[in-house]
Coordinates of C-alpha atoms and ligand atoms in Angstrom, one line a residue:
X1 CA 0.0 0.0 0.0
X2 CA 1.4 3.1 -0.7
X3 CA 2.8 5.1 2.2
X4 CA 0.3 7.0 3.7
X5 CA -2.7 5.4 2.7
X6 CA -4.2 2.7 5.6
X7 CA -6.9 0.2 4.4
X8 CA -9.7 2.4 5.5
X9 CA -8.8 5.1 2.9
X10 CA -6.9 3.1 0.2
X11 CA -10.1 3.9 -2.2
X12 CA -9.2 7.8 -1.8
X13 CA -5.4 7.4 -1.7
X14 CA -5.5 5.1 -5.4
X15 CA -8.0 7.8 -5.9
X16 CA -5.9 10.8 -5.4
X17 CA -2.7 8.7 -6.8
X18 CA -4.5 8.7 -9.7
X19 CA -5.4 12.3 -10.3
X20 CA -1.8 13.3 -9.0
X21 CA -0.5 10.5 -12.1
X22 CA -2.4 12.5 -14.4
X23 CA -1.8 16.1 -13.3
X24 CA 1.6 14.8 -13.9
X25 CA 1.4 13.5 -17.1
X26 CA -0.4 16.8 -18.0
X27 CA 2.5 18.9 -16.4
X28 CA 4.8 16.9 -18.5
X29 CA 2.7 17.2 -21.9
X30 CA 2.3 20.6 -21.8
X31 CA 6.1 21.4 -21.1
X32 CA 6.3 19.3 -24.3
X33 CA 4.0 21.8 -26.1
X34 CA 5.3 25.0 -25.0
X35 CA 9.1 24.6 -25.0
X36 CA 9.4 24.7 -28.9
X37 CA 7.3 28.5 -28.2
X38 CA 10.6 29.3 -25.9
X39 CA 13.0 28.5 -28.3
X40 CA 11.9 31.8 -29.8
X41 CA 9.1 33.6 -27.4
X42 CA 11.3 33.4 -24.5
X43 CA 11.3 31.5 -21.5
X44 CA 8.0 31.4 -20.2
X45 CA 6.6 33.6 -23.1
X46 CA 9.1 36.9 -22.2
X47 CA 11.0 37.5 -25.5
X48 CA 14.5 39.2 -25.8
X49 CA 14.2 39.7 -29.1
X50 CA 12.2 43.2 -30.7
X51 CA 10.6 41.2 -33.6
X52 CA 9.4 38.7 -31.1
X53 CA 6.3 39.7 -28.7
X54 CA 5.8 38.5 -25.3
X55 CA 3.1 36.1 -24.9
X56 CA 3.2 35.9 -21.1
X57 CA -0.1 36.0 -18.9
X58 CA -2.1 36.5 -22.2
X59 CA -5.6 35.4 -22.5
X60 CA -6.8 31.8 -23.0
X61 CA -9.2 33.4 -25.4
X62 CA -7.2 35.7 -27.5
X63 CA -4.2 33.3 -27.3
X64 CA -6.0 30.5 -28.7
X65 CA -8.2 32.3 -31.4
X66 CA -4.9 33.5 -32.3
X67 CA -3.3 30.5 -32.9
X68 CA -6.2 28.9 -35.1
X69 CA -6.3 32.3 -36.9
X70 CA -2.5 31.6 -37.7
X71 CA -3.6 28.2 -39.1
X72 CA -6.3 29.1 -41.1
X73 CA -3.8 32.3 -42.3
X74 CA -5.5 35.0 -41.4
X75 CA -3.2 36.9 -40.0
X76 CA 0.7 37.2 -42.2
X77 CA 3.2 34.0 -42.0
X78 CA 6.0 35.9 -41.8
X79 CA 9.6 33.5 -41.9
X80 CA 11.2 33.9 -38.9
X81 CA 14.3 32.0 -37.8
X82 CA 14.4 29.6 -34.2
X83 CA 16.6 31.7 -32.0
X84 CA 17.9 29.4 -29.5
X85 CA 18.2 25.6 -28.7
X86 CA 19.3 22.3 -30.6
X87 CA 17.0 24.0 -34.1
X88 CA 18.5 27.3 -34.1
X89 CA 18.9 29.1 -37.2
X90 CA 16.3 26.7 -38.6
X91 CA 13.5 28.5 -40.8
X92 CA 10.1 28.8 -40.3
X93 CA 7.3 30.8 -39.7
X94 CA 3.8 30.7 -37.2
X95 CA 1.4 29.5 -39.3
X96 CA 3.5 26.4 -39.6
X97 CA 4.2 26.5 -36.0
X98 CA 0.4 26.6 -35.4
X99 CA -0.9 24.0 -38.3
X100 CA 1.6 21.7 -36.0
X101 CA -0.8 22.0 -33.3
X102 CA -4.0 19.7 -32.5
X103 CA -7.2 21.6 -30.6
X104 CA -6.2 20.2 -27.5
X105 CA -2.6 21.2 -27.9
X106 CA -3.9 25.1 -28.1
X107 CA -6.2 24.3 -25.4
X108 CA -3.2 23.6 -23.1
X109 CA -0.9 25.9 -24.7
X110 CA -3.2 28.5 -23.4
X111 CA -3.8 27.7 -20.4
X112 CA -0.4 27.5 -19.9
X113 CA 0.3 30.9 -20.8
X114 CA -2.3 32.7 -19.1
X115 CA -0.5 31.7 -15.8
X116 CA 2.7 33.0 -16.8
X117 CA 4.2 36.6 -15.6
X118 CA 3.9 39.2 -18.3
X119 CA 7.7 40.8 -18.2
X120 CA 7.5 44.8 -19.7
X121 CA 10.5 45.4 -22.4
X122 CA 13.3 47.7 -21.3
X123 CA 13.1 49.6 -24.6
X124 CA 14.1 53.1 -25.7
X125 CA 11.3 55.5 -26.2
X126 CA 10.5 59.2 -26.6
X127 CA 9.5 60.6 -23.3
X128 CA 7.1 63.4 -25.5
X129 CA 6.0 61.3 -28.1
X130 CA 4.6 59.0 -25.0
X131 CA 3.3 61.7 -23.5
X132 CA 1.3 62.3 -26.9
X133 CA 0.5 59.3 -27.4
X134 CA -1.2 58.9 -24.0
X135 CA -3.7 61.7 -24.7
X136 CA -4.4 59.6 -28.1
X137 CA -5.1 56.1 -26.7
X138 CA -6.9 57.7 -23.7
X139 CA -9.5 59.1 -26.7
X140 CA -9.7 56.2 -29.1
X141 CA -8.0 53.2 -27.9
X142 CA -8.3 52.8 -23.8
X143 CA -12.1 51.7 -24.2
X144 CA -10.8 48.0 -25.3
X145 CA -7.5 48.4 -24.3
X146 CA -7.7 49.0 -20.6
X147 CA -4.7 50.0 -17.9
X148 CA -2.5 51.2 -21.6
X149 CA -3.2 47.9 -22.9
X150 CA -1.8 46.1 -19.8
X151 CA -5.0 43.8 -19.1
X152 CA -5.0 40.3 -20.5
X153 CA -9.1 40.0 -20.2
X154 CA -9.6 42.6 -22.4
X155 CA -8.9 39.6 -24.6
X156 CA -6.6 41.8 -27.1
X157 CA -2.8 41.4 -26.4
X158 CA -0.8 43.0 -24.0
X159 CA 0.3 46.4 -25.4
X160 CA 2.1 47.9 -22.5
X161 CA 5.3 46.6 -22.0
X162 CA 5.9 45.0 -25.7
X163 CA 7.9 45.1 -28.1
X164 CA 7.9 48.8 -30.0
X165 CA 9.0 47.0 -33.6
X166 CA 6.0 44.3 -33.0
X167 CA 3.7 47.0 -32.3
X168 CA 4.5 48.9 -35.4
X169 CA 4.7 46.1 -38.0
X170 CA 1.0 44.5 -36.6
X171 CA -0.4 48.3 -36.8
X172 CA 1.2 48.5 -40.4
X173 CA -0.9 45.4 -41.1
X174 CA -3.9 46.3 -40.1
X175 CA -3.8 49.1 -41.8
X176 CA -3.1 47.2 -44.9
X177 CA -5.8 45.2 -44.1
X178 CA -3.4 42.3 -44.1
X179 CA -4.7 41.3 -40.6
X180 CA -8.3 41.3 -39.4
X181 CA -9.2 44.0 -37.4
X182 CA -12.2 44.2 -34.8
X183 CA -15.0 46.5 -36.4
X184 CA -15.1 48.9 -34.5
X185 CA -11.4 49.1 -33.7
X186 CA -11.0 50.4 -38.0
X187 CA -12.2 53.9 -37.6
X188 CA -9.9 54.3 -34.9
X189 CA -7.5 53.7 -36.4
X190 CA -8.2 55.0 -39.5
X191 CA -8.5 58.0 -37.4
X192 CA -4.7 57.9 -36.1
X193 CA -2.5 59.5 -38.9
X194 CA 1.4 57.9 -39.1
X195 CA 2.7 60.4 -36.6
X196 CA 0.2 59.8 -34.5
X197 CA 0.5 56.2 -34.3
X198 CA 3.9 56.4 -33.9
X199 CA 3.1 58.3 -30.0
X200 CA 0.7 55.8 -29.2
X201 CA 3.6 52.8 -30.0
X202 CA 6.4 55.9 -27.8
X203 CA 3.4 55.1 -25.4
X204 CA 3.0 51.4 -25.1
X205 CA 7.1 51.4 -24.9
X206 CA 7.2 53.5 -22.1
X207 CA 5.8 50.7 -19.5
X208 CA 8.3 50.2 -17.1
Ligands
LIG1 C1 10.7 30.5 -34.9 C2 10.3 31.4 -33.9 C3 8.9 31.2 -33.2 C4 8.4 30.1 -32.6 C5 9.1 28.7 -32.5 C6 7.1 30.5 -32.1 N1 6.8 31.8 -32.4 FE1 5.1 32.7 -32.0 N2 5.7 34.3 -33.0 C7 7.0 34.5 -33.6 C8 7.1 35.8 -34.2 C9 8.3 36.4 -34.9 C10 5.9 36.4 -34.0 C11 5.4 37.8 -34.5 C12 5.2 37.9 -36.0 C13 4.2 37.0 -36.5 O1 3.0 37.3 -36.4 O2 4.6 35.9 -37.1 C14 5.0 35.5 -33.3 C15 3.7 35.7 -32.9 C16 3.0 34.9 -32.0 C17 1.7 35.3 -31.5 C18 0.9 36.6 -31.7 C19 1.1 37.5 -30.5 C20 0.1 38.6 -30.5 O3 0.3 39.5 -29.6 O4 -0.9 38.6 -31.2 C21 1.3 34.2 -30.6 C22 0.1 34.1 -29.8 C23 2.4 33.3 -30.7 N3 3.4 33.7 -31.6 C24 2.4 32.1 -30.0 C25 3.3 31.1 -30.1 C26 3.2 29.8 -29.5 C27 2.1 29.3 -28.6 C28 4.3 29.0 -29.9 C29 4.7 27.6 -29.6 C30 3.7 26.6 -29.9 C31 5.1 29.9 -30.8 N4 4.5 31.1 -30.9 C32 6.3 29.6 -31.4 C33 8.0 33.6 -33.5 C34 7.9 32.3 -33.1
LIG2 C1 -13.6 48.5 -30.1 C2 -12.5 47.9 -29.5 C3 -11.1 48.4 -29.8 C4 -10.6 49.7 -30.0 C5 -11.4 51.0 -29.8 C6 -9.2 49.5 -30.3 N1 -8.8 48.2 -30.3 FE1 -7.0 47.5 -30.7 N2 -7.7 45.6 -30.6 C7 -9.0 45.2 -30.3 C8 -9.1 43.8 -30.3 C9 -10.4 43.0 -30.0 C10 -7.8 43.3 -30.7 C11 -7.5 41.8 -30.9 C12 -7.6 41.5 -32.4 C13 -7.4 40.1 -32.8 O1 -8.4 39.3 -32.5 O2 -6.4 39.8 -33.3 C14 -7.0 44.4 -30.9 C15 -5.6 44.3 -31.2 C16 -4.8 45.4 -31.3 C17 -3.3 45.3 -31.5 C18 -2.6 44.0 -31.8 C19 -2.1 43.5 -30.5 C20 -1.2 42.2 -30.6 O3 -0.9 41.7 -29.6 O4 -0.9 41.8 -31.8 C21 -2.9 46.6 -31.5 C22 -1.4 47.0 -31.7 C23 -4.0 47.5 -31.3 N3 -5.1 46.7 -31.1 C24 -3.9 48.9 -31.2 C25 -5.0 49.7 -31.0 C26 -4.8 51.2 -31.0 C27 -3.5 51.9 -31.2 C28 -6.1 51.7 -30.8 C29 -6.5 53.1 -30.8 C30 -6.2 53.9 -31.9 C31 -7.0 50.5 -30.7 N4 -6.3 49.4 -30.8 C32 -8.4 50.6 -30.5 C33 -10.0 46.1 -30.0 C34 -9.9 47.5 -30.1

């Protein structure tokens, strides 16, 4: 009998044995899943790389409808290179990454990184362009992205705090209307001219 368990409660212990085999076997699936995302996101989803955004403490929702909008291709494949581990250097880009992945996988994935601790980039910015851009995201953006963008159940990303170049080349693509956009989020934007945008990103950098 295991240790611990007497023959009164031997139905709970094999019981609880049970559930703590298969927490395991979770633990060690998802580590499975998510450690391929490290090789490039970071450990735990912080990036150190500008092109690559943080996925840390992002929403279950927006992190798997973003994943199954990279495997249907809705948003750019762009090639990116792995940046660290045995496939380094290796190409490839996140639509493959994501067509990779089974439901449950993205299930898991997400809740994985929903739990994890957002980390804000140390980044260069300019102190009056984020000043500016404040003013602007207070008037058109705050309403769905709440705290400067810093609040994962706004179900949107995490603006505050990442990565300046990611910022600018997703806003570039929505623009384009290479990525979709929420409907009402367009006129927004639409109503933000280039220097304009360019504070709000000056904004979303200056999280410390
Ligand atoms: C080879 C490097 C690489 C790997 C591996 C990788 N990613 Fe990415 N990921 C990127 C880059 C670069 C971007 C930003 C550009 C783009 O959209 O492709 C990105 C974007 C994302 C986004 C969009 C973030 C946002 O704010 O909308 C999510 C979500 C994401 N990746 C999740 C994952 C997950 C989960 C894994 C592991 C299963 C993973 N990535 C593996 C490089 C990678
Ligand atoms: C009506 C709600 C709404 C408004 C207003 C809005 N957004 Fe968004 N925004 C969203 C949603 C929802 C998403 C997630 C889109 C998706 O599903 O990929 C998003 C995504 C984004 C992203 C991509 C985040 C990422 O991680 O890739 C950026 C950047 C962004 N918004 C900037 C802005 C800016 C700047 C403004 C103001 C000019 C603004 N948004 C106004 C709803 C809004």
């Amino acid at each position: 009998m295991k240790k611990g368990c007497n023959r009164y409660f031997a139905l709970a212990c094999s019981a609880l044995f049970g559930l703590y085999l298969s927490n395991a076997a979770f633990a060690a699936d998802v580590a499975k899943l998510v450690e391929p995302c490290f090789s490039c996101h970071g450990k735990n989803g912080n990036s150190a790389d500008p092109d690559v955004p943080n996925i840390a403490s992002y929403s279950e929702d927006y992190l798997t409808k973003t994943l199954k909008r990279y495997q249907d291709k809705e948003r750019p494949c762009i090639e990116t290179e792995i940046r660290s581990g045995s496939k380094k250097g290796t190409k490839t880009d996140m639509c493959k990454i994501a067509a990779a992945l089974s439901e449950d996988d993205i299930d898991q994935i997400g809740g994985f990184f929903v739990a994890q601790t957002f980390e804000r980039t140390p980044q260069a910015f300019d102190a009056g362009l984020a000043e500016k851009g404040k003013s602007i995201h207070n008037k058109r953006c705050y309403t769905c992205h709440s705290e400067g963008g810093s609040e994962p159940s706004d179900h949107a990303g995490i603006l505050a705090g990442q990565k300046m170049a990611y910022l600018r080349q997703q806003i570039k693509f929505f623009r384009e209307g290479k990525r979709p956009m929420n409907k009402k989020m367009k006129p927004k934007l639409e109503a933000t001219d280039d220097s304009e945008i360019e504070a709000v990103i000056n904004y979303y950098g200056s999280f410390k």
